[in-house]
Every structure is written in structure tokens, then in C-alpha cells.
Amino acid sequence: MKGRAPQDPGDPRPEGGEGRASRRVTGAGEPTLWNAGGAEWLKGDGPSSDVVLSSRVRLARNFAGFRFVARCTKEERSQIARAAKAHALSGEVWHAGGVIWIDLNDTPEIERQVLVERHLISQQHAKGSEPRGVAISVPDERLSIMVNEEDHLRIQVIRAGLALEHAFAQSSQVDDAVEARADYAFSSRWGYLTACPTNVGTGIRVSVMLHLPGLKLTGEIEKVKRAAGAMNLAIRGFYGEGSEAIGDLFQVSNQTTLGKCEKDILAAFEREVIPRVIEYERVARRTLMEKRRLYLEDQLFRAVGALSNARLMKSDEAMQALSMVRLGVCLGFFPRMNLARVHELMLQTQPAHLQRLARKELDQAERRVERARVLREAFSA
Amino acid sequence: MKGRAPQDPGDPRPEGGEGRASRRVTGAGEPTLWNAGGAEWLKGDGPSSDVVLSSRVRLARNFAGFRFVARCTKEERSQIARAAKAHALSGEVWHAGGVIWIDLNDTPEIERQVLVERHLISQQHAKGSEPRGVAISVPDERLSIMVNEEDHLRIQVIRAGLALEHAFAQSSQVDDAVEARADYAFSSRWGYLTACPTNVGTGIRVSVMLHLPGLKLTGEIEKVKRAAGAMNLAIRGFYGEGSEAIGDLFQVSNQTTLGKCEKDILAAFEREVIPRVIEYERVARRTLMEKRRLYLEDQLFRAVGALSNARLMKSDEAMQALSMVRLGVCLGFFPRMNLARVHELMLQTQPAHLQRLARKELDQAERRVERARVLREAFSA
């Protein structure tokens, strides 16, 4: 994935008309993308899964010979989409399994929101109206490539637990496979060229999704957030930029890529920063277990009480209660529950997932009823 | 109970030394005063018991020939106590059953607070340090006579449900029986003389304890409170003057007695005012059942969820949750629960009752644990 001189991105074979590609499935069997618990990172069995939900590596790439997406005409976007599909849907890229291509212009709002809720596309990508799409590996949902989001390609790998090196390795393989077929916009001085200057250089962003209920309950979360801010890390909510920290979930990511190599970024992140936060969280949990056991149990069991009894539930409350259940599972409470099921419920109770499950549109009031019903069934069993 | 000219209250036989009487039990068997569910008004089977917990009539009386309590010496108080015991513990007064006399100077703080929590004595009476006591009918706890509270005698009758006439009849019988043996301070111009001018005249106060969760949930409670204020009714909390309205329980009482006869007060109260409030509450409950069923169920079942899962619970939260359970029982939810059990738990989770149950002093934090335990046992069965 290192620099070559810019050249044309080859001659992509068009597929479908005007950037509208039908869904294409490679690999055997039905894709299980839509099953709430399908994605590999949801299984909760990665390294340090008591604290780390998932690790994500994202590469921003642009084809040489095209303008950045924001500057493109609709026709140019269609050309980029065709190029992307030609180069990024090939067997070499997706050798691990099946892939589906989703033309977002051709996808109903609710299903686009399902993709957002699954962290497979950005809100910005879901909302657009120009030719754009996403390729997703199924059934594991580890790899996704957004086409015509802010950059021509956004290659994303999500893995369960603290697994940035694995995620990075896979994203590099994909990157190399695409680069073997097409030319990226690359400057020997600046590195990979991206639409947003903060991505120029390696074009890489790494982030981990942390579950920090212990620090929240002991009141130390603000201290940790300040420390992270001082280290130039961005802390966001479960749904990234602009989202609130719901369910004690925090997405921690690096802020700059220019002038740093991938290895430095990864090393600092995976071996120093994140393990330190993990240790803070584990100490907080031990403190709660040893010194504030009743307070802890009160929080955990009240959450189960609400989940198994409520008839109406807002999204934030559901996430907060599920956060307590997740903590309880990690600490050995709730033997009949497990992380995979908790994660599945975290997604399943999001607005679009709920509507998909109900097979109809639900307004906010109806979603609160449906959300409570889904959770009650899960917890009264 | 009508006026005679003042005269000496007779020559009471002293019992015990210096106002310190030992506990005396008449009637067969052990008194069940201390069983949380023992009192008759707790059984929840009186008229309009869906809304009215209890009806109370209280008569303020003073013996002729003694100063008001606040003006008395300790010796005078002892004399009053002896007179009260001689005249108010006689068989004619308590013919319905057993009676215990509790010398409050000789009673530990926790047991005095238990009496307050059971509405048998006032907080002021519990806190005093001079010779004083209370006679209580057992096991029904319908009748109690505070001696040397604000007045020489405070005769109180509590009945389950809306039963002011029954309560009034019993209080009158007791009043007549005492008056047959001793002379009250009475003025042909002013009526019964009492320490506080607001009680002068009939010396009667009537109140009902209302459970108004429906009006609370529909947001109409403030409107009803304003209307009651305009009718010169006092609305207080579960523990009377100065207490907050916890558990949606409101004590509604008349404010003045001077210049009105008992019949007028009772008629206005039992036949007009209270039935109107009861009807407001029932309409609110029907509205909730018919138009806001899910919201209602959410509130009811969340309360059960908290009661059956919390490990720490404050008194206010317990009362609020039990209020929802009481409402649920009245509306046909929770078939395994009943009003008597709900009322028992309302008392059993009060601070002094909790400590009595635990057979030791508990600080606030310990009470929260014990309260949660008692409730969890009751609701996880």
C-alpha cells in the first residue's frame, strides 16, 4: 500500500445503469447481514472483550484521475462507483468469504439506517442522494468499503475486542489488492491524498469502542476523558462524531495522521493508550466489587428490573440498562446472559433495527413499546 | 359529650410512681400492636378502599381543674396522667377489647417512632420528655388516647376506608364514657376548651387518608389540591403536618372547628367533599386504563421491577413504588398481591419498623439495604 505515481484508475466495466447496481452476492448461502447478532465483532469474544467491544481501522483512499467526491458531477460519481465496484469487489479483495454490494440510492431509508446502526456506513453516507454504495463482507461484516462517501473509498475493518493489528493487517491486504488493480491519488511529499486534510498522509484512522461503566459508576470517567483529550485522542459516543456517549460506550480514536506512519499510530494506540484505559476500568470494577458491592449490585439488578418490566423504553435508557447488564456479565452476574446477546440487543433496540424486526414503520412512541417488548422477552426468559 | 360546668376531675388512683406506669395489658392474649399488619385500618377492606386508606376522628379534651399541658409543672403532668389513666383506661371506655398503656418516658426511641409510623402518636408526643403516654386498643389499633400531648387527652379513632361516621360514633362513645367519670374544661359560650384556639369548640378534627396515584399520573393533582385549599381543607402528607406527600398519599382534613357542630363537619366531609375527590381519582384511573394503558402499565410494572430487584432503596422511592403496586392491585393487576400486604409493607419499610424487624439500630445506609431486602422478598415470591 505504498506510493506509486498517480495514473488512471483503469477501465472499470460498468455494471447496472447509471451507478445503480443491483445487490450482488458472492459466496455461498444467504447473507446474514440483517441478523442483529450476525457481525463478528458482536460476538464479544475478542481480546480484552470485558472492556473493548471492537477495534476499527479505516483507510481513506481516492482514485487518481478523479476529483474528490464533493467536487464531482453526478456522472463522475457514477464513474467512480463503477471503478470502485470493478476494483474493490474482485475475488482477490474479498477472498475470505461472500460480499454484498449495496447501492444506497436504491435502498430504503430504514435499511440504510440499519447499516448506520451496524457501523457499516456513516450517517452522512446514508443521507446522501448521489450515486454511492457500500460493499460488505458477509456474514462476518468485518470488512466494508464505502464508495463515494467523503473519499472515493473508505476501507473499514472492524474486529471484536482489542485487535487493531489484525484489523490493520486485513485493511492493508484489501488496500494492496485494490491498489494492484487501480491507482490511488498519492503524493510522494504528502502521501495519500484525501478530501479532508486531517486524513492526508497515511489516510488511516484507528479507533476502539470501549465500555467504561466502572469509571462511570465511580465518577472517574471525566478524569479519563480529560487525560485522553490531553493526549490528542478524540472521544466520541457509540455512533461516532456528534453522538452522545450512550450506554457508557466511548469510541476513542487518534486525531491526526499527517507525518506519522501507521506503525507508530498503532503501537501507541494498542500497546500504550488503550491498555492504560482498560486497566483504569478494571481497577474501577474491582473497587466496585470489593468496596461498593451493594451499590454495584443495586445498579445491575435495577437495570434488569427495568428491562424485564418496562412497557415503554427510550433508546438511551435501554442502552444504559444494557450497559449495566454487560458489566454484570463481565463480573460473573447473570449466568444466563452473555456478551453476544447483550450486543445483539444493543443493536436490535436501535430505531431502524426495531422497525425492520416489526416489518413496518414505527414512530417514536411505537418504537418505545416495541423496544420494551423485545427487551422484556429477552430478560423475562 | 355535651357541656357540663367545670369541676375537679375526681381523685384518680395513682398507678406506678411519678407518672411512670408499667405497660398494662387488658384483654386476652398478647397484643399484636407490633405486627406491621395488625391494625384494622391496614386491612384495606373498608368502604371506598380503592381510594381511601383510612378515616380518622380526633377529639381534643382537657380536664377541668388543670392548666393546659404547656403551662404545667412536671408534677401537674403526672397528676393529669394519673387522672387520664384512672378515667380513660376503664372498662367502660375500652369495652370492645384489650388496651395497652404505654408510658412514653419509659419507652425506647425506636418503639416511640414505631408508634408515630403507625399514626398512633404524634411526632411531638414521641419527642417530649415530660410525663406522658398513650393508651391503645389492641389488636385492632382503632382507638388511641394520647395523654399530655398538646391537650390533656387526644382521643383518636382510625377506621379502614371511608368510615367517618363509624369513627365519630366510636370516639363519641369513648368521649361520653370518660366524661361520665371526669369533668372536661368546657365553656357554655366557647364549647370545649383546647390549648390551640383552632380546636376550641367541638374540639373535633376529622381527616381521611387518600391514595391519589391516578390524579398524580394524569397531572391533575395540583388542580385538586388548589380546589381543596379553596374549600379551606388542609392537605398534608402521610405523616401529617409538615410531611411531604410520599407515595401519592394525602391526608385531607378540615381546618376549623369553632362555631360548627360535629354533624355539619362530618356531613360536608363524608358526603360531599371526599366523594368528589374519590370520583376525580376514579375518573383519572379509568382514563389511564382506557386511554393511556401502556403508560400506566409501564409505571406499574417498573415499580415491581424496582421492588423486586433493588439492593438499596430510600424510603420515598419505596413508598412511591408501593403506591404504584397499590394502584395496580385496585385495577386488577398483580393477582398475588393485595391491599393488606401493600399497607403492611408501607409501614414495615419505615425506619423504626425496619429497625424493630432487624432487632438492632440501623443507620440510614443500613436501612436502605434492609428496606430493599424486605421488599425484594415480598415481590420476588
GROMACS .gro file of N, CA and C in nm, chain A residues 294-295 297-298 301-302 304-306 308-313 317 369, chain B residues 294-295 297-298 301-302 304-306 308-313 317 369:
model
  102
  294LEU      N    1  -2.271  -0.347   4.725
  294LEU     CA    2  -2.417  -0.330   4.728
  294LEU      C    3  -2.463  -0.224   4.628
  295TYR      N    4  -2.387  -0.116   4.620
  295TYR     CA    5  -2.419  -0.010   4.524
  295TYR      C    6  -2.414  -0.068   4.382
  297GLU      N    7  -2.438  -0.391   4.288
  297GLU     CA    8  -2.548  -0.486   4.267
  297GLU      C    9  -2.680  -0.413   4.248
  298ASP      N   10  -2.698  -0.307   4.325
  298ASP     CA   11  -2.821  -0.228   4.312
  298ASP      C   12  -2.836  -0.178   4.168
  301PHE      N   13  -2.894  -0.494   3.921
  301PHE     CA   14  -3.024  -0.562   3.928
  301PHE      C   15  -3.140  -0.467   3.897
  302ARG      N   16  -3.124  -0.340   3.932
  302ARG     CA   17  -3.228  -0.244   3.892
  302ARG      C   18  -3.239  -0.239   3.740
  304VAL      N   19  -3.182  -0.479   3.529
  304VAL     CA   20  -3.256  -0.598   3.488
  304VAL      C   21  -3.405  -0.582   3.522
  305GLY      N   22  -3.431  -0.521   3.637
  305GLY     CA   23  -3.570  -0.498   3.676
  305GLY      C   24  -3.642  -0.411   3.575
  306ALA      N   25  -3.576  -0.307   3.528
  306ALA     CA   26  -3.637  -0.219   3.428
  306ALA      C   27  -3.652  -0.292   3.294
  308SER      N   28  -3.682  -0.604   3.231
  308SER     CA   29  -3.778  -0.714   3.231
  308SER      C   30  -3.920  -0.669   3.266
  309ASN      N   31  -3.938  -0.540   3.296
  309ASN     CA   32  -4.071  -0.494   3.335
  309ASN      C   33  -4.127  -0.376   3.257
  310ALA      N   34  -4.040  -0.294   3.202
  310ALA     CA   35  -4.089  -0.172   3.136
  310ALA      C   36  -4.179  -0.206   3.018
  311ARG      N   37  -4.276  -0.120   2.996
  311ARG     CA   38  -4.366  -0.132   2.881
  311ARG      C   39  -4.335  -0.026   2.777
  312LEU      N   40  -4.258   0.072   2.814
  312LEU     CA   41  -4.216   0.180   2.725
  312LEU      C   42  -4.071   0.207   2.758
  313MET      N   43  -3.985   0.212   2.655
  313MET     CA   44  -3.846   0.243   2.686
  313MET      C   45  -3.780   0.324   2.577
  317GLU      N   46  -3.223   0.493   2.761
  317GLU     CA   47  -3.241   0.413   2.882
  317GLU      C   48  -3.208   0.267   2.856
  369VAL      N   49  -4.255   0.117   2.265
  369VAL     CA   50  -4.332  -0.003   2.300
  369VAL      C   51  -4.260  -0.128   2.251
  675LEU      N   52  -5.072   0.177   2.817
  675LEU     CA   53  -4.930   0.138   2.814
  675LEU      C   54  -4.847   0.221   2.912
  676TYR      N   55  -4.877   0.349   2.916
  676TYR     CA   56  -4.807   0.436   3.011
  676TYR      C   57  -4.833   0.389   3.153
  678GLU      N   58  -4.931   0.082   3.254
  678GLU     CA   59  -4.865  -0.047   3.278
  678GLU      C   60  -4.715  -0.028   3.296
  679ASP      N   61  -4.659   0.062   3.217
  679ASP     CA   62  -4.516   0.090   3.230
  679ASP      C   63  -4.483   0.133   3.373
  682PHE      N   64  -4.545  -0.177   3.625
  682PHE     CA   65  -4.450  -0.288   3.620
  682PHE      C   66  -4.307  -0.243   3.650
  683ARG      N   67  -4.275  -0.119   3.612
  683ARG     CA   68  -4.143  -0.068   3.651
  683ARG      C   69  -4.130  -0.066   3.803
  685VAL      N   70  -4.273  -0.264   4.018
  685VAL     CA   71  -4.247  -0.402   4.062
  685VAL      C   72  -4.104  -0.442   4.028
  686GLY      N   73  -4.057  -0.399   3.911
  686GLY     CA   74  -3.919  -0.429   3.872
  686GLY      C   75  -3.820  -0.373   3.972
  687ALA      N   76  -3.843  -0.251   4.017
  687ALA     CA   77  -3.752  -0.191   4.116
  687ALA      C   78  -3.766  -0.261   4.251
  689SER      N   79  -3.854  -0.560   4.319
  689SER     CA   80  -3.806  -0.697   4.322
  689SER      C   81  -3.658  -0.709   4.287
  690ASN      N   82  -3.593  -0.597   4.256
  690ASN     CA   83  -3.453  -0.606   4.215
  690ASN      C   84  -3.356  -0.515   4.291
  691ALA      N   85  -3.406  -0.406   4.345
  691ALA     CA   86  -3.314  -0.309   4.408
  691ALA      C   87  -3.243  -0.373   4.527
  692ARG      N   88  -3.122  -0.330   4.548
  692ARG     CA   89  -3.043  -0.372   4.665
  692ARG      C   90  -3.032  -0.261   4.768
  693LEU      N   91  -3.068  -0.141   4.726
  693LEU     CA   92  -3.066  -0.024   4.813
  693LEU      C   93  -3.191   0.056   4.780
  694MET      N   94  -3.266   0.094   4.881
  694MET     CA   95  -3.383   0.174   4.848
  694MET      C   96  -3.415   0.276   4.957
  698GLU      N   97  -3.868   0.637   4.766
  698GLU     CA   98  -3.882   0.554   4.646
  698GLU      C   99  -3.967   0.431   4.677
  750VAL      N  100  -3.051  -0.088   5.276
  750VAL     CA  101  -3.024  -0.228   5.243
  750VAL      C  102  -3.138  -0.317   5.294
   0.00000   0.00000   0.00000
